[in-house]
Coordinates of C-alpha atoms in Angstrom, one line a residue:
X60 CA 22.2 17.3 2.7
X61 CA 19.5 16.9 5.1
X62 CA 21.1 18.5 8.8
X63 CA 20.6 18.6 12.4
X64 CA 21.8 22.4 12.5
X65 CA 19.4 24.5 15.0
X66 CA 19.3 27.3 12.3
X67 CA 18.1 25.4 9.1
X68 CA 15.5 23.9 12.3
X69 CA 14.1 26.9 13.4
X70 CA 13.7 28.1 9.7
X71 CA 11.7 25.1 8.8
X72 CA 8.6 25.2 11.5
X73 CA 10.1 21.9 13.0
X74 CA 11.6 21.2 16.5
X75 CA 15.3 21.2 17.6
X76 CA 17.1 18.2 16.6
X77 CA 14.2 17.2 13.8
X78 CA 15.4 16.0 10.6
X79 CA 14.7 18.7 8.2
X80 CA 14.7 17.5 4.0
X81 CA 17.3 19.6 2.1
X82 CA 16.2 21.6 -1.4
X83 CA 13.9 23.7 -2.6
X84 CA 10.9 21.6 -4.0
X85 CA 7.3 23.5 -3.7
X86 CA 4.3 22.4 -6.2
X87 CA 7.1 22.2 -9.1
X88 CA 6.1 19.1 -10.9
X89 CA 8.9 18.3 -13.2
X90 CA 11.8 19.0 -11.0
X91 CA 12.9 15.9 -9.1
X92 CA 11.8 15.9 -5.2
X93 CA 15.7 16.3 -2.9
X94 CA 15.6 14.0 -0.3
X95 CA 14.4 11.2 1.3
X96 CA 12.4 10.5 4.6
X97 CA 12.9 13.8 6.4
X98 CA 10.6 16.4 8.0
X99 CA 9.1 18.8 5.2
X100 CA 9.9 22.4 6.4
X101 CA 6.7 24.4 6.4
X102 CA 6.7 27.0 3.8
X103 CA 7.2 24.0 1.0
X104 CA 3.3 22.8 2.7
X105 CA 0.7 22.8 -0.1
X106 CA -2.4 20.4 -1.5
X107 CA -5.8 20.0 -0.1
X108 CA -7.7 16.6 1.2
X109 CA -10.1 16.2 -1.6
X110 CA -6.7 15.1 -3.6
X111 CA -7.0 12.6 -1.7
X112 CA -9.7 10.9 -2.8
X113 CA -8.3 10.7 -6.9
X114 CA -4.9 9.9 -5.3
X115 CA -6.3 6.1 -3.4
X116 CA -9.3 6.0 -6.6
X117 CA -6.8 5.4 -9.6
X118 CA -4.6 2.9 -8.4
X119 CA -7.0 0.1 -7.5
X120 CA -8.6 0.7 -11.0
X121 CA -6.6 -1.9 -12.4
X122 CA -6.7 -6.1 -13.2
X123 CA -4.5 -6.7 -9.8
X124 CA -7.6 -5.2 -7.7
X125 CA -10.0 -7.1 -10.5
X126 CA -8.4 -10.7 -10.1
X127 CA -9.0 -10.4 -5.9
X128 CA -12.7 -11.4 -7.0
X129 CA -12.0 -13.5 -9.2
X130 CA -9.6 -15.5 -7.2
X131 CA -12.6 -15.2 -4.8
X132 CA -15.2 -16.9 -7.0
X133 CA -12.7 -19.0 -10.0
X134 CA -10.4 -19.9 -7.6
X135 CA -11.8 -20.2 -3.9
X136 CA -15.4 -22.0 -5.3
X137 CA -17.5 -19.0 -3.6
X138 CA -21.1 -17.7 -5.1
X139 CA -21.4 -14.3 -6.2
X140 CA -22.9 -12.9 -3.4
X141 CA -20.5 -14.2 -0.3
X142 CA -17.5 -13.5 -2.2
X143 CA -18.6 -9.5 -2.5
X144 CA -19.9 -9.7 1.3
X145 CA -16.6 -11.1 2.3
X146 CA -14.4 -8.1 -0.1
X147 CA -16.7 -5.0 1.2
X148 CA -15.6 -6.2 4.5
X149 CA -12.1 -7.0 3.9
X150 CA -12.0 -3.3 1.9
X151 CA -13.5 -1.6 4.4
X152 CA -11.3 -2.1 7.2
X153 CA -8.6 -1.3 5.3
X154 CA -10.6 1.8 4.0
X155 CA -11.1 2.9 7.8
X156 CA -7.1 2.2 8.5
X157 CA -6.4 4.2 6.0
X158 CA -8.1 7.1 7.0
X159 CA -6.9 7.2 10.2
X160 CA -3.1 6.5 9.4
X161 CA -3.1 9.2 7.3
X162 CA -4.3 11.8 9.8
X163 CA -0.5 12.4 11.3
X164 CA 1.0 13.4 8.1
X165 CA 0.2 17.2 8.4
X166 CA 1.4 17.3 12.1
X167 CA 4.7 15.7 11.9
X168 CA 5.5 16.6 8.2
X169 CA 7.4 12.8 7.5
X170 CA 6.5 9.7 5.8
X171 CA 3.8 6.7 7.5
X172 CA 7.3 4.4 8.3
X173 CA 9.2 7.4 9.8
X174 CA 5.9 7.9 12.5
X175 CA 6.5 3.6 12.6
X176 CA 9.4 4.5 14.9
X177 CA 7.3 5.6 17.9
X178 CA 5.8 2.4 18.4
X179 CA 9.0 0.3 17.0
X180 CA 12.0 2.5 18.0
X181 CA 14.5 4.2 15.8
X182 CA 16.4 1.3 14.6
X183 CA 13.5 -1.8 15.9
X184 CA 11.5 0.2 12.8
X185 CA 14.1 -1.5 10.5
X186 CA 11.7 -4.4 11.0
X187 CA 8.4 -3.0 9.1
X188 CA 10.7 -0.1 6.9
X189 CA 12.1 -3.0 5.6
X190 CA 9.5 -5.0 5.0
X191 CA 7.3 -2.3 3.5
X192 CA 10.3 -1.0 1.1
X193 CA 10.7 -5.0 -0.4
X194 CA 6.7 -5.9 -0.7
X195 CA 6.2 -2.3 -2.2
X196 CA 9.2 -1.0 -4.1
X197 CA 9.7 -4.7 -5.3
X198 CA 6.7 -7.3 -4.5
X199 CA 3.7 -4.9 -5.2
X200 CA 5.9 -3.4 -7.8
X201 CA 6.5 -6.7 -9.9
X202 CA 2.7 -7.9 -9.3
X203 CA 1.3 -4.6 -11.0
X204 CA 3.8 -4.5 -13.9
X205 CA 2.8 -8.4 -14.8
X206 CA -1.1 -7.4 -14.8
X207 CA -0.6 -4.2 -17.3
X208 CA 1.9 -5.9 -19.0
X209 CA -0.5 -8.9 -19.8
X210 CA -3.6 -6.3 -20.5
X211 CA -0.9 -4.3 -22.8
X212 CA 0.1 -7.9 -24.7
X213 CA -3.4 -8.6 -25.0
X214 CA -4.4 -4.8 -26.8
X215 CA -0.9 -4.9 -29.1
X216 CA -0.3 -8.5 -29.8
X217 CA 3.5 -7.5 -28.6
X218 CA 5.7 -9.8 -26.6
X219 CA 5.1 -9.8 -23.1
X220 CA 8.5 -9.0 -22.0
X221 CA 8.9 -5.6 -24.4
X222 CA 5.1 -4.8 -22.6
X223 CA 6.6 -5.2 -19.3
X224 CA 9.6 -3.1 -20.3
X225 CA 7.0 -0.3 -21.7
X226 CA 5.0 -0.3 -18.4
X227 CA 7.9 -0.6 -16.2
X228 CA 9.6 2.5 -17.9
X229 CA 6.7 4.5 -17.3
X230 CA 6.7 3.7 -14.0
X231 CA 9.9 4.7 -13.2
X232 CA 9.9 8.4 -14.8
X233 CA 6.5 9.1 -12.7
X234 CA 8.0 7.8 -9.7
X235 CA 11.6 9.1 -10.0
X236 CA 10.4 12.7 -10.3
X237 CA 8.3 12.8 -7.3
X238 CA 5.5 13.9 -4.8
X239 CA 3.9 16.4 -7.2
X240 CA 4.2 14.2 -10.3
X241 CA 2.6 11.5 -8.5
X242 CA -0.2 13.4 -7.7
X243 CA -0.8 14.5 -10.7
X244 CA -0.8 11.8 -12.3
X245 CA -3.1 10.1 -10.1
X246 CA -5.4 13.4 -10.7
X247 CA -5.4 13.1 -14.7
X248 CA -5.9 9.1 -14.8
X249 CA -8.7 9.1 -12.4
X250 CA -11.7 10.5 -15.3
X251 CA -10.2 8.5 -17.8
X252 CA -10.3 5.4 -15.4
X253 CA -13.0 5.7 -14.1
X254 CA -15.5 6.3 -17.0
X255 CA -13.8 3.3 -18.6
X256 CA -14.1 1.1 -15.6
X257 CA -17.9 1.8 -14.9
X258 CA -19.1 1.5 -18.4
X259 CA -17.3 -2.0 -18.6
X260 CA -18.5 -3.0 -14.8
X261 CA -21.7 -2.3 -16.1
X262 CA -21.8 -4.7 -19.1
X263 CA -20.0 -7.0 -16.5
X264 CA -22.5 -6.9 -14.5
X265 CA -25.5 -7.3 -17.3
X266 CA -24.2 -10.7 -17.9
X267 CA -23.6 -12.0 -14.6
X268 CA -24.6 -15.2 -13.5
X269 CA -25.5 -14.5 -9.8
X270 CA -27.3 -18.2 -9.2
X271 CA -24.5 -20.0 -10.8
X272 CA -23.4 -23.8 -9.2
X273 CA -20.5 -23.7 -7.4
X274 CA -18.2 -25.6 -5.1
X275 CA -17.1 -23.9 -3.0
X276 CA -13.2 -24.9 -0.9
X277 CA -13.4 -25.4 3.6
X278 CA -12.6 -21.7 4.3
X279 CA -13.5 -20.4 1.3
X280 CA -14.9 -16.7 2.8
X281 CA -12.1 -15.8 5.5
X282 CA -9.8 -16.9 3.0
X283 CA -11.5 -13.8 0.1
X284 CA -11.9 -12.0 3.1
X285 CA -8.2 -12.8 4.0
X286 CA -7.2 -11.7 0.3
X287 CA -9.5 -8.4 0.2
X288 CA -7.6 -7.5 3.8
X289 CA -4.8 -8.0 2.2
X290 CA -5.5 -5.7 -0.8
X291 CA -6.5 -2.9 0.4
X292 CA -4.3 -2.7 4.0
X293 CA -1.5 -3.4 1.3
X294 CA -1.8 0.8 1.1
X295 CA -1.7 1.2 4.7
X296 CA 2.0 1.8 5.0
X297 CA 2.3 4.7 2.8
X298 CA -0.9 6.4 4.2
X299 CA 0.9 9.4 5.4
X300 CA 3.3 9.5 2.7
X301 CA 1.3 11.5 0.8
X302 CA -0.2 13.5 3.6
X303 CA 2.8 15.1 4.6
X304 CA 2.7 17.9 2.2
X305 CA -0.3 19.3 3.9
X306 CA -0.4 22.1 6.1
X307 CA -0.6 21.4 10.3
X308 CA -4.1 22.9 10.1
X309 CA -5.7 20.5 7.2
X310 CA -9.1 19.7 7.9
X311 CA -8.4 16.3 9.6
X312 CA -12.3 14.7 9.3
X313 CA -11.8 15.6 5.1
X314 CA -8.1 14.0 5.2
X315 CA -9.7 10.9 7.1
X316 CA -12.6 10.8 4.4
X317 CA -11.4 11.3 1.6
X318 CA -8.3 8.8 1.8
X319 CA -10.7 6.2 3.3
X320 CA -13.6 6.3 1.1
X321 CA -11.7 6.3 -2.0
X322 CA -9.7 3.3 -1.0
X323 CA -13.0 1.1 0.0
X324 CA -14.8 2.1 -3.4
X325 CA -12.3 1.5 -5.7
X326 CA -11.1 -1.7 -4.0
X327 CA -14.8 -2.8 -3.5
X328 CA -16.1 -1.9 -6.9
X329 CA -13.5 -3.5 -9.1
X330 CA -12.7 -6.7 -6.8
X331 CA -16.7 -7.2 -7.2
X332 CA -16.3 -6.7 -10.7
X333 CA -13.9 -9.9 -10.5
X334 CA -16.3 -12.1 -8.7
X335 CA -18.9 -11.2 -11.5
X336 CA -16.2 -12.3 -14.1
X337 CA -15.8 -15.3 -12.4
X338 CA -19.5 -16.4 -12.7
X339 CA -19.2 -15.6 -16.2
X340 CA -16.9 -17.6 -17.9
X341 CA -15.4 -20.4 -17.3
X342 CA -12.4 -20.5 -14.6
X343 CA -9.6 -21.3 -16.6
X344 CA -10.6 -18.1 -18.7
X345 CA -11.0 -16.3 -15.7
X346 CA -7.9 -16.6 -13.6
X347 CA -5.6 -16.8 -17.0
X348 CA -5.3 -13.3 -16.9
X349 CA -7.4 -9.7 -18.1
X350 CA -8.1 -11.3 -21.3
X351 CA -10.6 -13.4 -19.5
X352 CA -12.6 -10.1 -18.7
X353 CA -12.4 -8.7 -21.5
X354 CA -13.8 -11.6 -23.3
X355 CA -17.4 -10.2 -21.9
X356 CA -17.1 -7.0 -24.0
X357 CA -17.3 -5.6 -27.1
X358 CA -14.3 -5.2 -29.3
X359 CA -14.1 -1.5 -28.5
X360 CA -15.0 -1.8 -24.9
X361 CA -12.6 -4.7 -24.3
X362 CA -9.4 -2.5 -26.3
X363 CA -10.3 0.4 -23.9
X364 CA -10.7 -1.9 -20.8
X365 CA -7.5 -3.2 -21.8
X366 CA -5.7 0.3 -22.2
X367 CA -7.3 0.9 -18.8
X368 CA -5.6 -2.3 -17.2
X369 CA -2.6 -1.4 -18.0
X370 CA -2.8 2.7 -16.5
X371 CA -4.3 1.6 -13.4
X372 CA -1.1 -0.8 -13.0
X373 CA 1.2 2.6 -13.7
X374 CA -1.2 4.2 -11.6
X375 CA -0.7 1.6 -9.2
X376 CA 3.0 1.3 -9.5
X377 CA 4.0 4.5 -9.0
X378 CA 3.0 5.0 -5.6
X379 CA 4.3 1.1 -4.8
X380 CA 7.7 2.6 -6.4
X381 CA 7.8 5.8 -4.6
X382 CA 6.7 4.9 -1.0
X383 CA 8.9 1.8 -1.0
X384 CA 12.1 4.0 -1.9
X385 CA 10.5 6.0 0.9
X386 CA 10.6 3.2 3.4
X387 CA 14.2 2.5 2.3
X388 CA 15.1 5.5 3.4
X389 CA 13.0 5.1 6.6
X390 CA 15.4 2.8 7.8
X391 CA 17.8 4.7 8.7
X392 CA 21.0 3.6 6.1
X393 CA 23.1 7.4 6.0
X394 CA 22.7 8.2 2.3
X395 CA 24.7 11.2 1.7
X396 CA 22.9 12.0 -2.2
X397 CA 20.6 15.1 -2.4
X398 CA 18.4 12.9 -5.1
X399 CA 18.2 9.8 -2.6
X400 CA 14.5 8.5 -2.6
X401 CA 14.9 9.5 -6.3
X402 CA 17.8 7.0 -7.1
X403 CA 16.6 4.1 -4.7
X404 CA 13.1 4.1 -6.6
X405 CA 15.1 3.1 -9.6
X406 CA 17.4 0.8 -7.8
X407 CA 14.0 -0.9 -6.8
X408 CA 12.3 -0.5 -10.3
X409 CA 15.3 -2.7 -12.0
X410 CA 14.9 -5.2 -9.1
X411 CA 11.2 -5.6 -9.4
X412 CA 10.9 -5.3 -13.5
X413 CA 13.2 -8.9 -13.1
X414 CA 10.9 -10.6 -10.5
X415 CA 8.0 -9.0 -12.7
X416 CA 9.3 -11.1 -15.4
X417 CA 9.9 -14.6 -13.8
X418 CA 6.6 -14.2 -12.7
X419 CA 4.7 -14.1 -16.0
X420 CA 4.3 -17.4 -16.4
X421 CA 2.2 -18.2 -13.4
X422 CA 0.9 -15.4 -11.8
X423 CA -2.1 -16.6 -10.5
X424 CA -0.8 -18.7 -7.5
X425 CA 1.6 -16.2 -6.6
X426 CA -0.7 -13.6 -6.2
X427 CA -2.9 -15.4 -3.7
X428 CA -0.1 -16.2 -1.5
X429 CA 1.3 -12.7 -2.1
X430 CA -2.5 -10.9 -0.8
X431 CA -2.3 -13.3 2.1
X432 CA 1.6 -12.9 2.6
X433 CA 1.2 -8.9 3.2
X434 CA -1.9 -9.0 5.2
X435 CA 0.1 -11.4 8.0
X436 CA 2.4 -8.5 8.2
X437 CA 0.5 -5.6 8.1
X438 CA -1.6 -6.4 11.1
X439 CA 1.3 -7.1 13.6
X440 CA 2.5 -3.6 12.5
X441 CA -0.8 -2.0 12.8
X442 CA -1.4 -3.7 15.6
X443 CA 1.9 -1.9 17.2
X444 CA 1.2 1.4 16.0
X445 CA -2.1 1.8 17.0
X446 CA -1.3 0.7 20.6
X447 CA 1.4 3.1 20.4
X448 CA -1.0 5.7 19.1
X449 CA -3.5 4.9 21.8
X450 CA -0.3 5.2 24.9
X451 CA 1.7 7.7 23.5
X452 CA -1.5 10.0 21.8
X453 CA 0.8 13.4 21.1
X454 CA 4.6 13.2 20.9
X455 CA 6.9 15.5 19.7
X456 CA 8.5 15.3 16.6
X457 CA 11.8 14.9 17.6
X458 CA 11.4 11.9 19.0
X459 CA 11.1 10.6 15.4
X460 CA 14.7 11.1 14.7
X461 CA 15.9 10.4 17.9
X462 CA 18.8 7.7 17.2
X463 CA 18.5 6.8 21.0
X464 CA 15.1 6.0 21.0
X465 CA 14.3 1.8 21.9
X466 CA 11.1 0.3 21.9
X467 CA 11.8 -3.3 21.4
X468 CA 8.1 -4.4 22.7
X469 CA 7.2 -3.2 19.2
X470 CA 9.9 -5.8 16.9
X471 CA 9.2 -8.0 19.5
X472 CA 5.6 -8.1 19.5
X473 CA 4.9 -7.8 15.8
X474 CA 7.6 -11.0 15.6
X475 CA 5.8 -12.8 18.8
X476 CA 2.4 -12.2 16.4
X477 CA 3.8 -13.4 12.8
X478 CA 5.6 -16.0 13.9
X479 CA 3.0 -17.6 16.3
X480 CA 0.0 -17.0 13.8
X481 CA 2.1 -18.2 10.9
X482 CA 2.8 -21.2 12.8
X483 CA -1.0 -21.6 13.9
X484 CA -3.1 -20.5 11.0
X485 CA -1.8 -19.9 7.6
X486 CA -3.5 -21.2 4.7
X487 CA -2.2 -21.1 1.2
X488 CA -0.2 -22.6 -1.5
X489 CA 3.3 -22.8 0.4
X490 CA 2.5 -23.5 3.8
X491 CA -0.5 -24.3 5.7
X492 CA -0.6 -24.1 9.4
X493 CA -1.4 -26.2 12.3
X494 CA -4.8 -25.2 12.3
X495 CA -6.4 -25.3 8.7
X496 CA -4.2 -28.7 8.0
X497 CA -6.8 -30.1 10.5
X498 CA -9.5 -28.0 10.0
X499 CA -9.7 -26.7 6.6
X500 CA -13.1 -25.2 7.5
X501 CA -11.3 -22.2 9.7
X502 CA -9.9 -20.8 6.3
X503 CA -6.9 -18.8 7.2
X504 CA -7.6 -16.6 10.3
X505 CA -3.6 -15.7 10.1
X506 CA -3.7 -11.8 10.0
X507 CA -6.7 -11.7 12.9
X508 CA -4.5 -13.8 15.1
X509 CA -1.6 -11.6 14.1
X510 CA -3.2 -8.7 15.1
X511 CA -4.7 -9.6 18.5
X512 CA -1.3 -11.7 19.6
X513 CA 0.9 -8.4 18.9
X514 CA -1.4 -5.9 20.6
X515 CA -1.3 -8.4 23.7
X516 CA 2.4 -8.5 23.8
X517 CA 3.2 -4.8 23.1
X518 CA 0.5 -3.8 26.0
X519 CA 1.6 -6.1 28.7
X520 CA 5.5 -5.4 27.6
X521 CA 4.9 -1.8 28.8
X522 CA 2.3 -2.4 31.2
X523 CA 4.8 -4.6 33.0
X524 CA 7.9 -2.2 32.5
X525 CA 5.6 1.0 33.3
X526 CA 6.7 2.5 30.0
X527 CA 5.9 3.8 26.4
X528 CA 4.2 6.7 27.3
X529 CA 7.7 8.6 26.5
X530 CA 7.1 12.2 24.5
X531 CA 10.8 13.1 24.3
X532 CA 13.3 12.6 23.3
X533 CA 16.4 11.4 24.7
X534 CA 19.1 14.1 25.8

């Protein structure tokens, strides 16, 4: 079990009173990753940035990243060309996010919602941990299963339901093992998905209908914008996860670039890929699911496309499955098992495969709301953890696992930022706020509020108390 003891400390590289995770691990690939959220001891450092890159490629090469554009142009009324403005922006922030969040995994040696208790406290961090372990280990997890399980249905002719159990199985075994599995699986599906993906982008693209009529909704580009934010800041929360592995002395400008840049292409690529579906065919084609896509293709082409779908969603999934467990254990719930993450990523798995199911009937709608659901929690947190990032620049690590360590501006902020831009500005199928009900034209401007409400409050919290500038912890 993980320990406090000064000895196992020292021995590790980390600083008295650090968490330090338990086992022997290494770059073993098929032996199951001991632990949970804890500080990885030096000598088990190993990996290299360019990793990177393949690692935030493969999972956006799938019909969940695909059906953002197509929502965009099918669903939201937009033209080709505003609805790929509005997702290179929306992928591009995230992209940059991205980059920087996972800069700190190397230094401290622990998980993105482990470094979230700087700006949140040790037990105020049960606030985003928790969020981050439902929408991924169960939310993200169920949306990806339903799009490979669909492309998978569509290839084999099998019922849905035994396609979901196939991909969800898959999933799990990846995910259970660990770090280095999930690396290298991300490293082996990249070629295959992306020669697969480009060919058919570029048949996609042959046939697109660029000047096509189109009506498009009041709001129609912050809400694709909204939606692309959503997508791609969706992987924000596990940035470091897979950082943390690294050496201290990684090349920090190739961590930042690599991480980033494959996000934004991948995201930016495929979810313009979806807008060019949706000028294509009709919309009730398009948003019923991949087999609207692969309608554009050639037998062969559209089998292989299919196949595709449904590895980018395992691609996908695993990494949802594996940081969420992650987050779970982030929280700070004593869980006394050596295979922790390892069993809570299959506690998670069986959750999500039954809300993947209920959702196969009408996915469509529920994605939408789901994009715009995680972006109006994402930006509260980032907001927090940047402005902790820009007070509190160098900390020591110990102040991670310092039990004693409050910083309620941070839950109270992010909650001052949901609740108020919630209230204000949300736009989509469940609730629409006080602003778009009147205004439709304002779209939904729910995660930018978000963002600049809880960097307000968090700043003149502190400003005002003449604190969080802390670098130690507690004794």
């Amino acid at each position: 079990m993980a320990t406090r003891d000064q000895d196992v400390t020292q021995g590790s590289g980390a600083e008295a009173g650090v968490l330090v995770r338990e086992g022997t691990y290494g770059t073993q690939v098929m032996t199951v990753e001991p632990g949970g959220a804890e500080f990885i001891p030096l000598n088990e450092r190993h990996g290299r940035p360019l990793q990177l890159f393949w690692t935030w490629t493969s999972p956006n090469m799938e019909f969940a990243t695909i059906f953002v554009g197509v929502l965009a142009v099918a669903g939201f009324g937009m033209g080709f060309w505003s609805a790929a403005l509005a997702m290179i922006l929306g992928s591009a922030i995230g992209g940059i996010t991205q980059g920087i969040l996972s800069l700190r995994g190397p230094k401290y040696g622990v998980p993105q919602m482990v470094l979230s208790r700087l700006g949140f406290g040790y037990w105020g961090n049960a606030l985003p941990a928790g969020l981050n372990s439902v929408t991924a280990g169960i939310g993200w997890f169920a949306v990806n299963s339903v799009s490979g399980a669909l492309a998978l249905s569509v290839l084999t002719h099998w019922h849905k339901v035994l396609c979901l159990l196939i991909i969800v199985v898959v999933q799990l075994f990846v995910a259970f093992f660990g770090y280095n599995l999930v690396h290298l699986f991300e490293r082996y599906a990249f070629p295959i998905l992306t020669v697969i993906f480009l060919i058919a982008a570029g048949v996609i693209f042959s046939k697109t209908q660029t000047g096509a009529s189109h009506h498009t909704i009041p709001g129609a580009f912050l809400l694709a914008f909204g939606a692309s934010f959503g997508y791609a800041v969706g992987w924000n929360p596990y940035a470091a996860d897979y950082t943390r592995y690294f050496k201290p002395d990684t090349n920090r400008a190739a961590i930042a670039w690599w991480s980033g840049l494959g996000l934004f292409l991948s995201c930016a690529l495929l979810e313009i890929v979806g807008a060019a579906v949706g000028t294509a065919v009709s919309p009730g084609n398009a948003l019923a699911g991949p087999g609207g896509m692969t309608s554009l293709l050639a037998t062969p082409l559209a089998d292989l496309t299919l196949l595709a779908i449904a590895l980018g969603a395992v691609s996908a999934n695993v990494l949802n499955i594996y940081s969420g467990a992650l987050s779970f254990t982030a929280i700070g719930i004593k869980l006394p098992l050596s295979l922790r993450r390892a069993i809570v990523a299959l506690g998670f798995g069986t959750i999500g495969f039954f809300l993947a199911w209920s959702a196969l009937p009408n996915a469509g709608a529920r994605y939408e709301n789901f994009l715009l659901i995680i972006a109006y929690w994402i930006a509260p947190w980032l907001a927090v953890y940047f402005c902790d990032m820009l007070l509190r620049p160098n900390p020591d690590e110990a102040l991670l696992f310092d039990t004693k360590h409050a910083n309620w501006a941070g839950p109270v902020a992010m909650l001052a930022g949901m609740g108020i831009s919630i209230w204000l500005f949300s736009n989509q199928t469940e609730y629409i706020g006080v602003v778009p009900s009147h205004v439709g034209s304002v779209g939904d401007l729910t995660f930018e509020v978000g963002f600049v409400i809880t960097a307000a409050v968090y700043l003149a919290w502190h400003a005002i108390a003449g604190t969080g500038r802390e670098k130690t912890a507690a004794r």
